[in-house]
PDB file of C-alpha atoms in Angstrom:
ATOM      1  CA  UNK Y  72      -0.792   0.148   0.572  1.00 88.00           C
ATOM      2  CA  UNK Y  73       1.386   3.316  -1.244  1.00 90.00           C
ATOM      3  CA  UNK Y  74       0.659   5.662   2.554  1.00 89.00           C
ATOM      4  CA  UNK Y  75       1.614   9.437   1.985  1.00 92.00           C
ATOM      5  CA  UNK Y  76       1.994  11.231   4.816  1.00 91.00           C
ATOM      6  CA  UNK Y  77       1.225  15.101   5.530  1.00 93.00           C
ATOM      7  CA  UNK Y  78       3.658  16.920   8.026  1.00 94.00           C
ATOM      8  CA  UNK Y  79       4.187  20.009   9.473  1.00 93.00           C
ATOM      9  CA  UNK Y  80       6.572  19.577  12.135  1.00 91.00           C
ATOM     10  CA  UNK Y  81       3.683  19.551  15.085  1.00 93.00           C
ATOM     11  CA  UNK Y  82       2.437  18.037  18.079  1.00 94.00           C
ATOM     12  CA  UNK Y  83       0.215  17.179  15.857  1.00 95.00           C
ATOM     13  CA  UNK Y  84       2.814  14.688  13.504  1.00 93.00           C
ATOM     14  CA  UNK Y  85       4.353  13.173  16.932  1.00 92.00           C
ATOM     15  CA  UNK Y  86       1.202  12.226  17.665  1.00 94.00           C
ATOM     16  CA  UNK Y  87       1.067  10.938  14.592  1.00 93.00           C
ATOM     17  CA  UNK Y  88       3.632   9.576  14.797  1.00 92.00           C
ATOM     18  CA  UNK Y  89       2.542   7.717  18.040  1.00 91.00           C
ATOM     19  CA  UNK Y  90       0.666   6.167  16.767  1.00 93.00           C
ATOM     20  CA  UNK Y  91       1.597   5.219  14.052  1.00 90.00           C
ATOM     21  CA  UNK Y  92       4.055   3.459  16.220  1.00 88.00           C
ATOM     22  CA  UNK Y  93       1.900   1.470  17.884  1.00 91.00           C
ATOM     23  CA  UNK Y  94       0.030  -0.522  14.541  1.00 89.00           C
ATOM     24  CA  UNK Y  95       2.439  -2.272  13.519  1.00 83.00           C
ATOM     25  CA  UNK Y  96       0.868  -3.050  10.599  1.00 87.00           C
ATOM     26  CA  UNK Y  97       1.146  -0.110   9.294  1.00 87.00           C
ATOM     27  CA  UNK Y  98       5.278  -0.704   8.877  1.00 84.00           C
ATOM     28  CA  UNK Y  99       5.997  -3.769   7.206  1.00 82.00           C
ATOM     29  CA  UNK Y 100       8.072  -3.880   3.880  1.00 81.00           C
ATOM     30  CA  UNK Y 101       4.554  -4.134   2.327  1.00 84.00           C
ATOM     31  CA  UNK Y 102       4.333  -0.357   2.807  1.00 86.00           C
ATOM     32  CA  UNK Y 103       5.552   3.060   1.174  1.00 86.00           C
ATOM     33  CA  UNK Y 104       5.378   5.905   2.197  1.00 87.00           C
ATOM     34  CA  UNK Y 105       5.847   9.740   1.208  1.00 90.00           C
ATOM     35  CA  UNK Y 106       6.752  12.534   3.665  1.00 91.00           C
ATOM     36  CA  UNK Y 107       4.642  15.551   2.702  1.00 93.00           C
ATOM     37  CA  UNK Y 108       5.970  19.174   4.320  1.00 93.00           C
ATOM     38  CA  UNK Y 109       4.711  22.357   2.587  1.00 92.00           C
ATOM     39  CA  UNK Y 110       6.273  25.869   3.740  1.00 88.00           C
ATOM     40  CA  UNK Y 111       4.888  29.007   2.783  1.00 89.00           C
ATOM     41  CA  UNK Y 112       6.075  30.942   0.161  1.00 91.00           C
ATOM     42  CA  UNK Y 113       7.510  34.266   1.050  1.00 94.00           C
ATOM     43  CA  UNK Y 114       6.130  37.328  -0.849  1.00 95.00           C
ATOM     44  CA  UNK Y 115       7.501  38.181  -4.085  1.00 94.00           C
ATOM     45  CA  UNK Y 116       7.866  41.346  -2.345  1.00 95.00           C
ATOM     46  CA  UNK Y 117       9.813  39.934   0.662  1.00 95.00           C
ATOM     47  CA  UNK Y 118      11.677  37.484  -1.360  1.00 94.00           C
ATOM     48  CA  UNK Y 119      12.991  40.705  -3.895  1.00 95.00           C
ATOM     49  CA  UNK Y 120      15.099  40.772  -0.797  1.00 96.00           C
ATOM     50  CA  UNK Y 121      16.805  38.141  -0.060  1.00 96.00           C
ATOM     51  CA  UNK Y 122      19.707  36.302  -2.615  1.00 96.00           C
ATOM     52  CA  UNK Y 123      18.477  33.175  -4.373  1.00 95.00           C
ATOM     53  CA  UNK Y 124      21.161  31.973  -2.637  1.00 97.00           C
ATOM     54  CA  UNK Y 125      19.695  32.741   1.150  1.00 96.00           C
ATOM     55  CA  UNK Y 126      16.027  32.031  -0.101  1.00 96.00           C
ATOM     56  CA  UNK Y 127      16.958  28.431  -0.558  1.00 95.00           C
ATOM     57  CA  UNK Y 128      18.670  28.716   2.534  1.00 96.00           C
ATOM     58  CA  UNK Y 129      15.227  29.500   4.889  1.00 95.00           C
ATOM     59  CA  UNK Y 130      14.166  27.303   2.667  1.00 94.00           C
ATOM     60  CA  UNK Y 131      16.325  24.265   3.007  1.00 94.00           C
ATOM     61  CA  UNK Y 132      16.334  24.893   7.022  1.00 94.00           C
ATOM     62  CA  UNK Y 133      12.258  24.688   7.180  1.00 92.00           C
ATOM     63  CA  UNK Y 134      11.827  21.216   5.593  1.00 92.00           C
ATOM     64  CA  UNK Y 135      15.127  20.249   8.499  1.00 93.00           C
ATOM     65  CA  UNK Y 136      12.731  20.786  11.351  1.00 93.00           C
ATOM     66  CA  UNK Y 137      10.800  18.988  10.001  1.00 94.00           C
ATOM     67  CA  UNK Y 138      12.305  16.547   8.731  1.00 93.00           C
ATOM     68  CA  UNK Y 139      15.308  15.631  10.662  1.00 92.00           C
ATOM     69  CA  UNK Y 140      12.576  13.835  13.458  1.00 91.00           C
ATOM     70  CA  UNK Y 141      11.025  12.291  10.470  1.00 91.00           C
ATOM     71  CA  UNK Y 142      13.497  10.660   9.397  1.00 90.00           C
ATOM     72  CA  UNK Y 143      14.821   8.989  13.212  1.00 91.00           C
ATOM     73  CA  UNK Y 144      11.441   7.850  13.024  1.00 90.00           C
ATOM     74  CA  UNK Y 145      11.662   5.630   9.780  1.00 86.00           C
ATOM     75  CA  UNK Y 146      15.063   4.459  10.386  1.00 88.00           C
ATOM     76  CA  UNK Y 147      14.251   3.597  13.459  1.00 88.00           C
ATOM     77  CA  UNK Y 148      10.915   1.544  12.252  1.00 83.00           C
ATOM     78  CA  UNK Y 149      13.750   0.559   9.738  1.00 80.00           C
ATOM     79  CA  UNK Y 150      10.828   1.216   6.888  1.00 76.00           C
ATOM     80  CA  UNK Y 151      13.688   1.672   3.914  1.00 59.00           C
ATOM     81  CA  UNK Y 152      11.007   3.068   1.328  1.00 51.00           C
ATOM     82  CA  UNK Y 153      10.626   6.019   3.050  1.00 47.00           C
ATOM     83  CA  UNK Y 154      10.209   9.228   0.296  1.00 49.00           C
ATOM     84  CA  UNK Y 155      11.872  12.097   2.932  1.00 52.00           C
TER      85      UNK Y 155
END
């Protein structure tokens, strides 16, 4: 089964992962996970004040804060096919 995990780094994400960890049938190797996080776009007038490299660094940092715990979770539960 293909499973989409929409995450935002909030307590709801942590609760979802905790629930998932208690239901081993969802952690079976037969499942394929895709993890998605959306970072709101900086308004164009504000973005114009920054370089492309600074904007990329900002978006990368925002995403990493959310994905880092997800990567630990997938490693801990040996979910090798997660696309994080």
